[in-house]
Coordinates of C-alpha atoms in Angstrom, one line a residue:
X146 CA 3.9 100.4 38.0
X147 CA 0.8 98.4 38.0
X148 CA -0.3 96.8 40.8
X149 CA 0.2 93.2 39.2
X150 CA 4.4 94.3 39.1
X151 CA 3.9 95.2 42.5
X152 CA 2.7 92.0 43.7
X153 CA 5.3 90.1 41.2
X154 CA 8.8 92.5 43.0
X155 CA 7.5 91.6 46.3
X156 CA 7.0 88.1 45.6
X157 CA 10.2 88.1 44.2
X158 CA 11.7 90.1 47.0
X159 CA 10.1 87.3 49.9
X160 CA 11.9 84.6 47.8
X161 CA 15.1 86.2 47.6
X162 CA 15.1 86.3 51.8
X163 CA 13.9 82.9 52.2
X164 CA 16.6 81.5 50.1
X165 CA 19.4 83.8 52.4
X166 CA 18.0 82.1 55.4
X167 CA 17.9 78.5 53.8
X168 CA 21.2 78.8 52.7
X169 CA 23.5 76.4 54.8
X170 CA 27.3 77.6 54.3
X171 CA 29.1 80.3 53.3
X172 CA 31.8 79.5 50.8
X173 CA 35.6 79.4 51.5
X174 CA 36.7 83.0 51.3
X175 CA 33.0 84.4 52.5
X176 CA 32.6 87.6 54.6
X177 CA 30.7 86.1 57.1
X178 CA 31.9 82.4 59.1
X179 CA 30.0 79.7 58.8
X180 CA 29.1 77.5 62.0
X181 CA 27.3 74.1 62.8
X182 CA 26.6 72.4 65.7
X183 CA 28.5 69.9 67.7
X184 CA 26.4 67.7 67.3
X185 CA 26.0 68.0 63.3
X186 CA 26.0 64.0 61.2
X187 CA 28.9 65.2 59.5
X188 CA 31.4 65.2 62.6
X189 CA 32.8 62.3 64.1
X190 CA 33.1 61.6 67.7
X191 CA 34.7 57.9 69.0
X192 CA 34.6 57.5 72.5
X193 CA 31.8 57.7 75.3
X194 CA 29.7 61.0 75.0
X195 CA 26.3 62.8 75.4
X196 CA 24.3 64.7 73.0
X197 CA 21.8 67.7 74.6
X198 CA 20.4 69.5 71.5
X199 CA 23.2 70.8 69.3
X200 CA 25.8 70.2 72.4
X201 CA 28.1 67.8 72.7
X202 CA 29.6 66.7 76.1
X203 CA 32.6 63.8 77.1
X204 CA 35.4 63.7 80.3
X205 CA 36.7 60.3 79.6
X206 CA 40.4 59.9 78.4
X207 CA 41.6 59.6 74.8
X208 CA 37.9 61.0 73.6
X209 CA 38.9 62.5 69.9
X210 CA 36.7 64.2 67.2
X211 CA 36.8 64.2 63.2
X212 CA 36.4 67.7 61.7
X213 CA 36.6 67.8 57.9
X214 CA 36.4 71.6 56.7
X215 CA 36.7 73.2 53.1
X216 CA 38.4 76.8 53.9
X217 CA 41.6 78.6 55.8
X218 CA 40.2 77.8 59.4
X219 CA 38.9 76.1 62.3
X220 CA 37.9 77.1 65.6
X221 CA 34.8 75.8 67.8
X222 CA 33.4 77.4 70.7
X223 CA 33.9 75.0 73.7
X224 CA 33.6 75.0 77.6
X225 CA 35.3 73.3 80.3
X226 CA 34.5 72.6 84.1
X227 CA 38.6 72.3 85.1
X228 CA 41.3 72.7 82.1
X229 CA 42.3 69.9 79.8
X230 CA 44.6 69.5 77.0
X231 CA 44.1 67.9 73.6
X232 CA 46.2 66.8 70.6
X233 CA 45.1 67.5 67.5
X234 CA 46.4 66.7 64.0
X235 CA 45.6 68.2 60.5
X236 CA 45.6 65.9 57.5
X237 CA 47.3 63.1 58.8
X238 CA 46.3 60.2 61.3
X239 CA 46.7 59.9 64.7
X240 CA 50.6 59.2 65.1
X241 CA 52.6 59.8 68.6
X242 CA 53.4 63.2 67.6
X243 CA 50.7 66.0 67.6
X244 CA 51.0 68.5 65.2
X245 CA 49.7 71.1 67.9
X246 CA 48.2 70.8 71.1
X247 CA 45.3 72.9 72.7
X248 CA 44.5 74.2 76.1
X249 CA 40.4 74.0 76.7
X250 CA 39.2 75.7 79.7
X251 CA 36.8 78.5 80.5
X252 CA 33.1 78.9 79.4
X253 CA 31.8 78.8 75.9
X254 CA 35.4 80.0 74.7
X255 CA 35.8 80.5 71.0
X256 CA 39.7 78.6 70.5
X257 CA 41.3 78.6 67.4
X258 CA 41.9 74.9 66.3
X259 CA 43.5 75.7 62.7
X260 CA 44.7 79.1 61.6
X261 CA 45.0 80.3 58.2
X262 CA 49.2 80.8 59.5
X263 CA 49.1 76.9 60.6
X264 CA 48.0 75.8 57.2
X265 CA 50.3 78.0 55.2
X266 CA 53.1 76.6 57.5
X267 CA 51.8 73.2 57.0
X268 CA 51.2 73.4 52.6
X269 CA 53.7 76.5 51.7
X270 CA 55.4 74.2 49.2
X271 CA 52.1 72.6 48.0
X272 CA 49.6 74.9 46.9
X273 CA 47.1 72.6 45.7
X274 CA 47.0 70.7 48.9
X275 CA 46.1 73.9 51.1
X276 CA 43.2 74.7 48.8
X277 CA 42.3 71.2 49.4
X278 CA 39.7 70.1 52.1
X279 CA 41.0 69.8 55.4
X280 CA 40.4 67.2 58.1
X281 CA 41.2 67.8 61.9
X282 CA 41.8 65.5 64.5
X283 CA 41.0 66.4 67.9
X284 CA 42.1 64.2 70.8
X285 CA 41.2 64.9 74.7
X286 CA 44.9 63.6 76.1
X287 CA 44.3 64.3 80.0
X288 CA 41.7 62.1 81.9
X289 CA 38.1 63.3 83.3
X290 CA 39.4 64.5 87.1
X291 CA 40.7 67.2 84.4
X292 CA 37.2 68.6 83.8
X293 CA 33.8 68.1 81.5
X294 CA 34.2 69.6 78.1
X295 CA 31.4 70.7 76.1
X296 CA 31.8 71.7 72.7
X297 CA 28.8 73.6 71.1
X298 CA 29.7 74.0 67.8
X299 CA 32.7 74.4 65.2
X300 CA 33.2 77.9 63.0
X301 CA 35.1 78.1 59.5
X302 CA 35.4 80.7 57.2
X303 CA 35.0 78.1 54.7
X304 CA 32.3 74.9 54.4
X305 CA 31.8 71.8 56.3
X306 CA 32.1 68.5 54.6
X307 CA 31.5 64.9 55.6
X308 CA 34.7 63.4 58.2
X309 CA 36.0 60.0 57.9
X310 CA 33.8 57.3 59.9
X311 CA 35.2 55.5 63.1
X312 CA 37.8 53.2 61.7
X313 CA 36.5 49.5 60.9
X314 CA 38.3 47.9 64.0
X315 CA 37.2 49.5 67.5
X316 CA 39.2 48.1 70.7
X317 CA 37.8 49.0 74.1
X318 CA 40.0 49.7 76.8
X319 CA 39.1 49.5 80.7
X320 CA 42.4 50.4 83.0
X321 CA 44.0 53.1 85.4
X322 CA 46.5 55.2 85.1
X323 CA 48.6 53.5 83.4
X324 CA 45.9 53.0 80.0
X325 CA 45.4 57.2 81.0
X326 CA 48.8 58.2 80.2
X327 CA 49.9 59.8 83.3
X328 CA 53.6 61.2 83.3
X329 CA 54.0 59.8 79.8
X330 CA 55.9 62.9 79.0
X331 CA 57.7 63.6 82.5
X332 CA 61.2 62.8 83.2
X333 CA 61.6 60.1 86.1
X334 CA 62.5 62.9 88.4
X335 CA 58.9 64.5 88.1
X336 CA 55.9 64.7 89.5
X337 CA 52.7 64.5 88.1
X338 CA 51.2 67.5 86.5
X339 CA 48.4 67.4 83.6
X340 CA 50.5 69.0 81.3
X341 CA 52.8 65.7 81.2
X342 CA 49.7 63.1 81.1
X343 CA 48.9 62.0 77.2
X344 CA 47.1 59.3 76.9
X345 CA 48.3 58.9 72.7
X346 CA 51.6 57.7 74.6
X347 CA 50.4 55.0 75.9
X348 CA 50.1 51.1 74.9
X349 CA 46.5 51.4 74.4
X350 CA 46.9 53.8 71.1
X351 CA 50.2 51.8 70.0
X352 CA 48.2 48.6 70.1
X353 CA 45.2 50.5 68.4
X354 CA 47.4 52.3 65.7
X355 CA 49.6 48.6 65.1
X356 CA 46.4 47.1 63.3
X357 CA 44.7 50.8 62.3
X358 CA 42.2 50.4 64.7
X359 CA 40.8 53.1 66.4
X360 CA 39.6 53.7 70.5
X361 CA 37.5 53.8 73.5
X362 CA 38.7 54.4 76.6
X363 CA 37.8 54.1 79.9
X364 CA 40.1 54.6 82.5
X365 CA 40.5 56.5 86.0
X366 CA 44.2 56.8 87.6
X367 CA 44.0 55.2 91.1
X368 CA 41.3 52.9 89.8
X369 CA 41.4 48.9 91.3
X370 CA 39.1 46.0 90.8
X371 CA 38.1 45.8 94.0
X372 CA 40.6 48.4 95.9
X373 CA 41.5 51.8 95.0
X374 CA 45.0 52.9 95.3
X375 CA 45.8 53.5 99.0
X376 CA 42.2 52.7 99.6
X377 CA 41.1 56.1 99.0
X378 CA 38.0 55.7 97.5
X379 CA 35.6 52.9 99.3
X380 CA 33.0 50.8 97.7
X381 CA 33.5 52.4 94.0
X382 CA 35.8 50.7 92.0
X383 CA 36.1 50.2 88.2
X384 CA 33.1 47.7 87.9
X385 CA 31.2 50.8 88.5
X386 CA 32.7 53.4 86.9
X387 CA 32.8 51.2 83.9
X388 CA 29.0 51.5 83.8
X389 CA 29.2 55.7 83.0
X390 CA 28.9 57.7 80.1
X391 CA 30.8 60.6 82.6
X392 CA 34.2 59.3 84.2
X393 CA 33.2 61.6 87.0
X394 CA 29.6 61.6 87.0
X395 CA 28.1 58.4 89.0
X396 CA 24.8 59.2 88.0
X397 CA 25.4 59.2 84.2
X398 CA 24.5 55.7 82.6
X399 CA 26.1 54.5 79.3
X400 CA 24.1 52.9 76.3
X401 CA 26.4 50.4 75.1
X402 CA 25.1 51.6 71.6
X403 CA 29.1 51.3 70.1
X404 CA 30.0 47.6 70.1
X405 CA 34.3 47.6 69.9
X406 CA 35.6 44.4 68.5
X407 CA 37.9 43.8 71.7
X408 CA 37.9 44.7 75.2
X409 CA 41.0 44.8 76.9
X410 CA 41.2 45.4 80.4
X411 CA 44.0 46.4 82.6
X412 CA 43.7 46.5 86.0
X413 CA 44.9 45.4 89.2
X414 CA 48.1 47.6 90.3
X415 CA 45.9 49.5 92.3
X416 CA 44.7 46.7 94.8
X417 CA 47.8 45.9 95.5
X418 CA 49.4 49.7 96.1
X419 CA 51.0 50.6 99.4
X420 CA 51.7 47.0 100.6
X421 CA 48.1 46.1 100.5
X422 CA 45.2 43.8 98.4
X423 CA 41.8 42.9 99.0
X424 CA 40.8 39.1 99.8
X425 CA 41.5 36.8 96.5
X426 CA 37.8 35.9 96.7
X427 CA 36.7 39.8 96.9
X428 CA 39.0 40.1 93.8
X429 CA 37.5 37.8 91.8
X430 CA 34.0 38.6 92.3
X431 CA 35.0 42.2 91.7
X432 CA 36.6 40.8 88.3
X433 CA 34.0 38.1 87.4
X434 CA 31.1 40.7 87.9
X435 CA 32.9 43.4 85.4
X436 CA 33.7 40.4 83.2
X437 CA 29.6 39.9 83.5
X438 CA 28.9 43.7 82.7
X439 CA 31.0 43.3 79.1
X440 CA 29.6 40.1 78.3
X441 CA 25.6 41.4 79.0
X442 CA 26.4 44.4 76.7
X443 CA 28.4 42.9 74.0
X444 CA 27.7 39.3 73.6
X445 CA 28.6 35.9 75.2
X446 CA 30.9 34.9 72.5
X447 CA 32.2 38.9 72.6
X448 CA 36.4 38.4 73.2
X449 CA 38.3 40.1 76.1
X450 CA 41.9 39.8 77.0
X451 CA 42.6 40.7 80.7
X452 CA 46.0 41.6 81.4
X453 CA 48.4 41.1 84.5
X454 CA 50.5 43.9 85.7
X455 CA 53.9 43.3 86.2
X456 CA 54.2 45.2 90.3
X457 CA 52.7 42.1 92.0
X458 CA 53.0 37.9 91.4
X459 CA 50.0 38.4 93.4
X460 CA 48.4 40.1 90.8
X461 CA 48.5 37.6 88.3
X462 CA 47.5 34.9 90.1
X463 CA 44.2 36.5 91.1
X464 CA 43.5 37.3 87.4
X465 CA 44.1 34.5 86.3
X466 CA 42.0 32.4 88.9
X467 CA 39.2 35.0 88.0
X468 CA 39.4 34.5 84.1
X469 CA 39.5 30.5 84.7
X470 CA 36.4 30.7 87.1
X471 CA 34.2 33.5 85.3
X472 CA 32.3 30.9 83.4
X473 CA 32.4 32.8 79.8
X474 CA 34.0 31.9 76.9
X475 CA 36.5 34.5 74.6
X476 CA 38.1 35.5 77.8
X477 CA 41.8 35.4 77.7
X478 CA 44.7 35.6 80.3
X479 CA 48.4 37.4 79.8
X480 CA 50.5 38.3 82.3
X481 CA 53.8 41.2 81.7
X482 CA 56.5 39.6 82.9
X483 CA 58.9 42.6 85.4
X484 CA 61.6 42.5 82.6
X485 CA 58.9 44.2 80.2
X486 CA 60.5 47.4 81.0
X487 CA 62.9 48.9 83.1
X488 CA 62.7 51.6 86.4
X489 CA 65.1 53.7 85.1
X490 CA 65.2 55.4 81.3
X491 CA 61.6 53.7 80.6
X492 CA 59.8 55.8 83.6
X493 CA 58.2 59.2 83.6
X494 CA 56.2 60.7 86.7
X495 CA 55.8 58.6 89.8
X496 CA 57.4 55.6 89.0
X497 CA 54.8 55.3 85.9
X498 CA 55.9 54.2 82.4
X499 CA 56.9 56.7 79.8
X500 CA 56.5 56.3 76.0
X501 CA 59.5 54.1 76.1
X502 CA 57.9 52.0 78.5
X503 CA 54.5 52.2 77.0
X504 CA 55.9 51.1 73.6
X505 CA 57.2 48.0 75.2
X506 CA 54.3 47.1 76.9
X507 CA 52.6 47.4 73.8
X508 CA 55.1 45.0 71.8
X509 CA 53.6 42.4 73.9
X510 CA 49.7 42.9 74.0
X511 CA 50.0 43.4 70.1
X512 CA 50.7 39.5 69.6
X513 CA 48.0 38.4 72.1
X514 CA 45.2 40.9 70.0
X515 CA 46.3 39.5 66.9
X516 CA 45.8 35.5 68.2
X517 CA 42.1 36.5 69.5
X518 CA 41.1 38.4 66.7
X519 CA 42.7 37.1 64.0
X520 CA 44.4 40.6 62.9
X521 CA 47.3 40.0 60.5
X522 CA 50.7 41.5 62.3
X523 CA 52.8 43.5 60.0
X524 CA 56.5 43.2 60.0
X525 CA 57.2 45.3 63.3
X526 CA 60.7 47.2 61.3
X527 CA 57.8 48.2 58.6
X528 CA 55.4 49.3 62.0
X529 CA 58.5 51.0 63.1
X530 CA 59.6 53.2 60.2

């Protein structure tokens, strides 16, 4: 061979191996898996969380990720300072019923999300639909003293494709544990555990899935206004706590680059536990001056509906002199009367509500969103089925 066809093979040759390493996926059925970042465009994330290089890092409750995949399955390699537990759904929206539900824990971990046995369970009488693309769900159900997770990036045998964009209505919820789901899935007899805390049980998500609006949530059991529960935790309450992108990181400061549609808070059970409650005027500073940190960040005509909790008279009296005295406008006042649910079959762990309960609760903040915001209400028997 001449030296000009020598030149031209390995000219040919250093093309063919730039193309291998250019090429982004491997398609569904490949040898070799093909992985992307956390942090890739073409996953979703809705809820508070930090971005360091391909990384992607959250702790707050209710956090929950979009994953659409061409292939037979999903896994992502992930890390966890504690353990924490998260729902996850395949093909279908966020209802109160999981399809699965994962344990995370451990350091960069590679967990199954999807097998190639779930989705043949899932399709085995549609055979079209399990060739189809697949989108995943992924939903952190226990709350941030759980642990930091870290997710690094997502592995499928098949190809990544573009997942579903946060929904158009966004409602931002501030509360304790009640908005955390703790003991949702405990009997009344029952103590607390993680296992039993899912935060998809709770009124927040009913609300949020009633008028297909999606969530962010930021809530701490034992959290008050202006006393923790049993005074526990002195001089950090939820008006700074709201202010994190980390529920357990007081250092960490959130953007306020995601504007919801709606803030609702729900808070005050706390500062009045154990036969206790600050002053009324500490209260309502404490209230006014998260009031002030939502309206700063969002707007001053931005709407907020403040809820009442049922435990106390007290309660609503000193959220409702708070709300009348903040000096914004869109701020709104509803109190849950005690017969909103009962102590006995609508209770889970220490004496909190269970999805029963939670359902309830619900069926009267859903009235009060649709007055501020305007959102139609279906017929509840059509919500219902």
């Amino acid at each position: 061979m001449n030296l000009i066809g020598r030149i031209f093979l390995l000219a040919a040759a250093l093309c063919s191996i730039t193309a291998a390493k250019a090429s982004p996926a491997v398609p569904a059925g490949g040898s070799s898996p093909c992985t992307i970042d956390a942090s890739d465009t073409r996953i979703t994330y809705v809820g508070r969380t930090r971005t360091d290089g391909g990384r992607v890092s959250f702790d707050w409750t209710g956090t929950f990720i979009k994953v659409r995949f061409e292939g037979n399955m999903l896994s992502f390699k992930v890390s966890d300072t504690r353990k924490n537990y998260f729902n996850v759904w395949i093909d279908s929206p966020m209802g109160s019923r999981p399809d699965k539900v994962l344990t995370v824990c451990g350091t960069d971990t590679t967990i199954t999300i999807i097998s190639r046995e779930d989705l043949a369970a899932r399709f085995s009488k549609d055979r079209k639909a399990l060739k189809k693309p697949h989108q995943v769900i992924l939903q952190k159900r226990t709350e941030g003293e759980q642990g930091l997770t870290t997710i690094s990036g997502f592995i499928s045998d098949g190809s990544f494709l573009q997942a579903d964009p946060r929904s158009t209505r966004l409602i931002e919820y501030i509360g304790d544990s009640y908005t955390c789901g703790y003991g949702t899935e405990a009997s009344r007899t029952e103590r607390f555990t993680p296992e039993t805390e899912n935060q998809n049980l709770t009124y927040a998500c009913e609300a949020a899935r009633f008028f297909g609006a999606e969530q962010i949530v930021v809530a701490h059991s034992g959290m008050g206004i202006a006393r923790n529960y049993n005074g526990n935790v002195a001089g950090y309450y939820m008006p700074e706590r709201y202010l994190q992108t980390f529920d357990m990181d007081r250092e960490s400061r959130w953007d306020f680059s995601v504007r919801p549609d709606i803030t609702v808070i729900y808070l005050g059970a706390n500062d009045f536990s154990t036969g206790m409650q600050p002053t009324r005027s500490r209260f309502v500073k404490e209230y006014a001056r998260l009031l002030s940190e939502i309206k700063e960040h969002y707007g001053e005509d931005y709407p907020v509906l403040c809820i009442a909790p049922k435990h106390d008279p007290l309660t609503g009296e000193f959220i409702r002199e708070a709300v009348e005295s903040c000096g914004y406008g869109n701020v709104h006042f509803m109190a849950l009367p005690p017969s909103i649910h009962d102590n006995l079959g609508d209770m889970g762990a220490d004496s909190h509500p269970n999805y029963s309960g939670h359902k309830k609760i619900a069926s009267a903040v859903i009235p009060c969103i649709s007055t501020i915001m305007g959102w139609e209400m279906e017929d509840l028997r059509d919500q219902a089925n």
